[in-house]
Coordinates of C-alpha atoms in Angstrom, one line a residue:
Chain A
X192 CA 3.9 -32.5 -27.3
X193 CA 4.8 -28.3 -29.7
X194 CA 2.3 -25.4 -28.1
X195 CA 2.0 -22.7 -29.6
X196 CA 4.8 -19.9 -29.3
X197 CA 1.0 -18.0 -28.6
X198 CA -0.2 -20.3 -25.7
X199 CA 3.6 -20.6 -24.3
X200 CA 4.3 -17.2 -23.6
X201 CA 0.8 -16.9 -22.1
X202 CA 2.1 -19.5 -19.5
X203 CA 4.9 -17.4 -19.3
X204 CA 3.3 -14.8 -17.8
X205 CA 1.2 -16.9 -16.3
X206 CA 3.2 -18.9 -14.4
X207 CA 5.4 -16.4 -13.0
X208 CA 1.6 -14.8 -11.7
X209 CA 0.6 -18.0 -10.4
X210 CA 4.2 -19.2 -9.0
X211 CA 4.7 -15.6 -6.8
X212 CA 1.0 -16.1 -6.2
X213 CA 1.5 -18.6 -4.0
X214 CA 4.8 -17.8 -2.5
X215 CA 2.5 -14.6 -1.2
X216 CA 0.4 -17.3 -0.1
X217 CA 2.5 -18.7 2.7
X218 CA 2.4 -15.7 3.7
X219 CA -1.5 -15.5 5.3
X220 CA -0.8 -15.9 9.3
X221 CA 3.7 -15.4 9.4
X222 CA 3.1 -11.8 8.7
X223 CA 4.4 -9.7 10.8
X224 CA 1.1 -8.1 11.2
X225 CA -2.2 -9.5 10.4
X226 CA -2.7 -6.0 8.3
X227 CA 0.4 -7.6 6.6
X228 CA -1.8 -11.1 6.3
X229 CA -4.8 -9.1 4.5
X230 CA -2.4 -7.0 1.7
X231 CA -0.3 -9.2 1.3
X232 CA -2.5 -12.2 0.6
X233 CA -5.0 -9.5 -1.8
X234 CA -1.4 -8.6 -3.5
X235 CA -1.3 -12.9 -4.5
X236 CA -5.3 -12.5 -5.1
X237 CA -4.5 -10.2 -7.8
X238 CA -1.1 -12.6 -9.5
X239 CA -4.0 -15.3 -9.0
X240 CA -6.6 -13.5 -10.9
X241 CA -4.3 -12.5 -13.5
X242 CA -3.2 -16.1 -13.7
X243 CA -6.4 -17.8 -14.7
X244 CA -6.7 -15.6 -17.4
X245 CA -3.9 -15.9 -19.1
X246 CA -3.4 -20.3 -18.5
X247 CA -7.2 -20.5 -19.3
X248 CA -5.9 -18.6 -22.3
X249 CA -3.1 -20.6 -23.0
X250 CA -5.7 -23.8 -23.1
X251 CA -7.4 -22.4 -25.3
X252 CA -4.5 -21.4 -27.9
X253 CA -2.9 -24.8 -27.5
X254 CA -6.4 -25.7 -28.4
X255 CA -6.1 -29.4 -26.7
X256 CA -8.7 -29.2 -23.9
X257 CA -7.1 -28.0 -21.5
X258 CA -7.9 -25.8 -18.6
X259 CA -6.9 -23.1 -16.2
X260 CA -7.1 -26.0 -13.7
X261 CA -5.2 -28.7 -15.5
X262 CA -2.4 -25.8 -16.4
X263 CA -2.2 -25.1 -12.9
X264 CA -2.1 -28.7 -11.0
X265 CA -1.9 -31.7 -13.2
X266 CA 1.4 -30.0 -15.2
X267 CA 4.9 -31.6 -13.5
X268 CA 7.0 -29.3 -13.0
X269 CA 9.8 -28.8 -15.8
X270 CA 6.1 -27.7 -18.0
X271 CA 6.2 -25.4 -15.3
X272 CA 7.4 -21.4 -17.6
X273 CA 8.2 -18.7 -14.6
X274 CA 11.7 -17.1 -13.6
X275 CA 13.0 -18.8 -11.1
X276 CA 13.3 -14.7 -9.1
X277 CA 9.5 -15.4 -8.0
X278 CA 10.1 -19.4 -6.6
X279 CA 12.5 -18.5 -4.4
X280 CA 12.3 -19.6 -0.9
X281 CA 9.8 -16.1 1.0
X282 CA 13.0 -16.3 4.0
X283 CA 12.5 -13.0 6.2
X284 CA 10.4 -10.7 5.4
X285 CA 13.1 -8.6 4.3
X286 CA 13.7 -11.0 1.9
X287 CA 10.1 -11.3 0.6
X288 CA 10.0 -7.4 0.3
X289 CA 12.7 -7.6 -1.3
X290 CA 11.2 -9.9 -4.2
X291 CA 7.6 -8.0 -4.7
X292 CA 10.2 -5.0 -5.7
X293 CA 12.2 -6.3 -7.7
X294 CA 9.8 -8.3 -9.6
X295 CA 6.6 -6.0 -9.7
X296 CA 8.7 -3.5 -10.7
X297 CA 9.6 -5.3 -14.5
X298 CA 5.4 -6.3 -14.2
X299 CA 4.4 -2.7 -14.5
X300 CA 6.7 -2.1 -17.5
X301 CA 5.8 -5.3 -19.0
X302 CA 2.4 -5.4 -19.0
X303 CA 1.9 -1.1 -19.4
X304 CA 3.7 -2.6 -22.8
X305 CA 1.5 -5.4 -22.8
X306 CA -1.2 -2.9 -23.3
X307 CA -0.8 -2.1 -26.9
X308 CA -0.6 -5.4 -27.9
X309 CA -2.4 -6.8 -30.4
X310 CA -3.5 -9.9 -29.0
X311 CA -7.0 -8.3 -27.4
X312 CA -6.5 -11.0 -24.2
X313 CA -3.3 -10.7 -24.1
X314 CA -4.2 -6.5 -24.3
X315 CA -6.9 -7.3 -21.9
X316 CA -5.8 -8.7 -19.0
X317 CA -2.7 -6.5 -19.2
X318 CA -4.7 -2.8 -18.2
X319 CA -7.5 -4.3 -16.4
X320 CA -4.2 -5.4 -14.2
X321 CA -1.9 -2.0 -14.5
X322 CA -3.8 -0.8 -12.0
X323 CA -2.8 -4.3 -9.7
X324 CA 0.9 -3.9 -10.4
X325 CA 1.0 -0.2 -9.7
X326 CA -0.3 -0.6 -5.7
X327 CA 1.5 -4.1 -5.5
X328 CA 4.8 -1.9 -6.8
X329 CA 3.8 0.9 -4.5
X330 CA 3.9 -1.1 -1.0
X331 CA 7.0 -2.6 -1.9
X332 CA 8.2 0.8 -2.6
X333 CA 6.9 1.3 1.0
X334 CA 8.3 -1.0 2.4
X335 CA 11.6 -0.5 0.7
X336 CA 12.1 2.3 2.1
X337 CA 11.2 1.6 5.9
X338 CA 13.3 -1.2 6.5
X339 CA 16.2 0.6 4.4
X340 CA 15.7 4.6 5.9
X341 CA 15.2 1.8 9.2
X342 CA 17.3 0.0 12.0
X343 CA 20.3 -0.5 12.4
X344 CA 18.6 -4.6 12.2
X345 CA 16.2 -3.8 9.5
X346 CA 18.9 -1.8 7.2
X347 CA 21.4 -4.4 7.5
X348 CA 18.4 -7.3 6.4
X349 CA 17.2 -5.3 3.3
X350 CA 20.2 -5.4 2.0
X351 CA 20.8 -9.1 3.0
X352 CA 17.1 -9.7 0.9
X353 CA 18.6 -7.7 -1.9
X354 CA 21.9 -10.1 -1.8
X355 CA 20.3 -12.5 -1.4
X356 CA 18.0 -12.2 -5.2
X357 CA 20.3 -9.8 -6.8
X358 CA 21.2 -12.9 -9.1
X359 CA 17.8 -13.0 -10.1
X360 CA 17.0 -10.1 -11.6
X361 CA 18.4 -10.8 -14.4
X362 CA 16.4 -14.0 -15.7
X363 CA 13.5 -12.2 -16.1
X364 CA 14.7 -9.6 -19.3
X365 CA 16.7 -12.4 -20.8
X366 CA 14.4 -12.9 -24.1
X367 CA 14.4 -16.0 -26.3
X368 CA 13.3 -16.9 -29.9
X369 CA 9.9 -17.2 -29.2
X370 CA 9.5 -13.9 -27.6
X371 CA 11.4 -12.5 -30.6
X372 CA 9.1 -14.0 -33.3
X373 CA 5.9 -12.7 -30.8
X374 CA 7.4 -9.1 -30.8
X375 CA 7.5 -9.1 -33.9
X376 CA 3.9 -9.7 -34.7
X377 CA 3.3 -6.7 -32.2
X378 CA 1.6 -9.3 -29.4
X379 CA 4.4 -9.6 -26.7
X380 CA 7.1 -6.7 -25.5
X381 CA 10.9 -8.0 -25.9
X382 CA 11.7 -7.9 -22.2
X383 CA 15.6 -7.2 -22.7
X384 CA 13.9 -3.5 -23.4
X385 CA 12.0 -3.6 -19.9
X386 CA 15.5 -3.0 -18.2
X387 CA 16.4 0.5 -18.2
X388 CA 13.5 1.5 -17.1
X389 CA 13.7 -0.5 -14.6
X390 CA 17.1 0.3 -13.8
X391 CA 15.8 3.6 -13.0
X392 CA 13.2 2.8 -10.7
X393 CA 15.1 0.5 -9.3
X394 CA 17.9 2.5 -7.7
X395 CA 16.0 6.1 -6.7
X396 CA 14.3 3.4 -4.1
X397 CA 17.4 1.6 -3.2
X398 CA 19.7 5.3 -3.1
X399 CA 16.0 6.9 -0.5
X400 CA 16.3 3.6 0.9
X401 CA 19.8 4.3 1.8
X402 CA 20.9 1.0 0.7
X403 CA 23.5 -0.5 -2.2
X404 CA 23.2 -1.4 -4.7
X405 CA 24.6 -5.6 -5.4
X406 CA 27.5 -5.5 -7.9
X407 CA 29.0 -8.4 -9.1
X408 CA 27.0 -11.5 -8.4
X409 CA 27.4 -14.4 -9.2
X410 CA 23.8 -14.4 -12.2
X411 CA 23.2 -18.3 -12.1
X412 CA 22.1 -20.2 -15.3
X413 CA 18.6 -19.4 -14.9
X414 CA 16.0 -22.1 -17.8
X415 CA 13.1 -21.2 -15.9
X416 CA 11.4 -20.4 -19.2
X417 CA 12.6 -23.5 -20.6
X418 CA 11.5 -26.0 -18.0
X419 CA 14.4 -26.3 -14.8
X420 CA 14.3 -24.7 -12.4
X421 CA 15.2 -24.2 -8.6
X422 CA 15.1 -27.3 -6.2
X423 CA 12.6 -25.3 -3.5
X424 CA 10.1 -25.3 -7.1
X425 CA 9.4 -28.5 -6.8
X426 CA 7.9 -28.5 -3.1
X427 CA 6.1 -25.8 -3.2
X428 CA 4.2 -27.6 -6.5
X429 CA 3.8 -30.1 -4.1
X430 CA 2.2 -28.1 -1.9
X431 CA 0.3 -25.8 -4.3
X432 CA -1.3 -29.5 -6.1
X433 CA -1.4 -31.7 -3.8
X434 CA -5.1 -31.6 -2.8
X435 CA -6.2 -31.5 -6.8
X436 CA -3.8 -34.3 -7.1
X437 CA -5.6 -36.6 -4.6
X438 CA -9.4 -35.4 -4.7
X439 CA -9.3 -35.0 -8.9
X440 CA -12.1 -32.8 -9.3
X441 CA -13.0 -32.5 -6.3
X442 CA -14.6 -28.8 -6.1
X443 CA -17.1 -26.5 -3.1
Chain B
X265 CA 2.8 -4.6 28.6
X266 CA 6.4 -4.8 28.9
X267 CA 8.4 -2.1 26.4
X268 CA 9.3 -4.9 24.3
X269 CA 5.8 -5.1 23.4
X270 CA 5.5 -1.7 22.6
X271 CA 8.3 -1.4 21.1
X272 CA 7.1 -4.6 19.0
X273 CA 3.7 -2.9 18.0
X274 CA 2.3 0.1 15.9
X275 CA -0.4 2.3 16.8
X276 CA -4.2 2.1 16.3
X277 CA -5.6 3.9 13.5
X278 CA -8.9 4.9 13.1
X279 CA -10.0 4.2 9.8
X280 CA -13.2 5.9 7.6
X281 CA -14.7 5.6 4.7
X282 CA -15.6 7.3 2.0
X283 CA -18.5 5.0 0.2
X284 CA -19.6 7.3 -2.7
X285 CA -19.8 11.2 -3.9
X286 CA -21.3 12.4 -1.3
X287 CA -22.2 10.2 1.3
X288 CA -20.2 11.3 4.2
X289 CA -17.2 9.4 4.8
X290 CA -18.0 6.9 7.8
X291 CA -16.0 4.5 10.5
X292 CA -15.4 1.2 10.1
X293 CA -13.5 0.3 11.9
X294 CA -9.8 0.3 13.2
X295 CA -6.4 -0.6 12.2
X296 CA -2.2 -1.0 13.3
X297 CA 1.1 0.1 11.0
X298 CA 3.8 1.7 11.1
X299 CA 2.6 5.1 10.5
X300 CA 0.1 7.4 8.2
X301 CA 1.9 6.1 4.5
X302 CA 0.6 2.8 5.6
X303 CA -2.3 2.8 7.6
X304 CA -4.1 4.0 4.5
X305 CA -2.2 1.1 2.6
X306 CA -3.4 -0.8 5.4
X307 CA -6.6 0.7 4.8
X308 CA -7.2 -0.3 0.8
X309 CA -6.5 -3.6 1.8
X310 CA -8.6 -4.8 4.8
X311 CA -11.6 -2.0 4.3
X312 CA -11.2 -1.7 0.9
X313 CA -11.5 -4.7 -1.6
X314 CA -14.9 -5.6 -1.9
X315 CA -15.6 -1.6 -3.9
X316 CA -16.9 -0.2 -0.5
X317 CA -15.3 3.4 -1.5
X318 CA -14.1 5.6 -3.2
X319 CA -12.8 7.8 -0.3
X320 CA -10.8 7.2 2.9
X321 CA -9.1 8.7 6.0
X322 CA -7.4 7.3 9.0
X323 CA -6.9 9.6 11.8
X324 CA -4.9 8.0 15.0
X325 CA -6.6 7.2 17.6
X326 CA -4.9 8.8 20.3
X327 CA -5.9 11.5 18.7
X328 CA -9.4 11.5 18.5
X329 CA -11.1 13.0 22.2
X330 CA -14.0 10.4 22.7
X331 CA -17.1 11.4 25.7
X332 CA -16.2 9.3 28.7
X333 CA -18.4 6.5 29.2
X334 CA -19.4 8.1 33.6
X335 CA -20.5 11.6 31.9
X336 CA -23.3 9.8 28.8
X337 CA -26.1 11.1 31.7
X338 CA -25.6 14.7 31.5
X339 CA -25.1 14.4 28.1
X340 CA -27.0 13.1 26.9
X341 CA -29.9 12.2 29.1
X342 CA -30.9 15.9 28.5
X343 CA -31.5 15.3 24.6
X344 CA -34.4 12.4 25.1
X345 CA -37.7 14.7 26.1
X346 CA -37.2 17.6 23.9
X347 CA -39.4 16.4 21.4
X348 CA -39.4 20.1 20.6
X349 CA -35.9 20.3 18.9
X350 CA -37.1 17.2 16.3
X351 CA -37.8 18.3 12.9
X352 CA -40.8 15.3 13.1
X353 CA -43.1 18.8 12.2
X354 CA -42.2 19.2 8.9
X355 CA -43.5 17.6 5.5
X356 CA -40.1 15.3 4.0
X357 CA -40.8 16.9 0.2
X358 CA -40.4 13.3 -1.3
X359 CA -37.8 14.2 -3.8
X360 CA -34.9 14.3 -0.9
X361 CA -32.7 11.8 -0.4
X362 CA -30.3 10.3 2.3
X363 CA -32.0 12.0 5.2

């Protein structure tokens, strides 16, 4: 089954938001304080809202009758098109804050550009979400600064969190023929052009946080945009999908 | 409370929200945060995520000086029978709002 390029593109962005939303939801009741539970749930719900718009739109464009729920709950692992960065396990709070900084800095730059997309649905989603993600990046920045420039232990953990996730950064800025065909039509953003701005912001935060930019990390092959995922993805989907699959059509 | 707990616990902040322009900030509750900047962000997430506000204040709870319950009688009771202190002898024009 081949989806239209636009539907695939919407699914890629939607899956990034959906999967990260699930990871943030896992923090609820486990964050350092109740207030942080609420903050992370709030960020997760912002992402879920973006995912709903994008998945619904992917279903509309595909025109095969699939709803947002069908796409979220009834696809198998190989049909999910998110980057590996968002599916990596939460581990400790510093790892999760590293992921929030690395991903939200990319997503903010992406949505800022996507506001000018020739596709009105993508442009509208981005225009609304850009304010949300601006806050996500600020929230992550605040934590990376405090943990990096905090105690010896918090600095060690924050640096370890960065080292842990840095190998997954390159994939985020990867581009391919499908994306390029939509870039040519003024619909998509060429992710590779976002890297310089991302480097500038992240390097600034790391310097202020007395952290060291990881160098020479091994870059895994990637493949999330083609449905190839890392081992934790299957477990994530099992948890996210089991209720819907066990009780099809259930609602409250 | 052990030293360990004291060290780990974040200080308490009191949160004030102004629900819209022209109104006063109202006390809505309290929260824990490691410092003022994070307190403001936590307040945003805990108290304004359903569009409750347009402005937020956070104040360290330790900075608030409160009246003592022991002084309640001398502080507040004498005001109870001074009806002439209330502006109840004026007609309030219908156009006046927020009163």
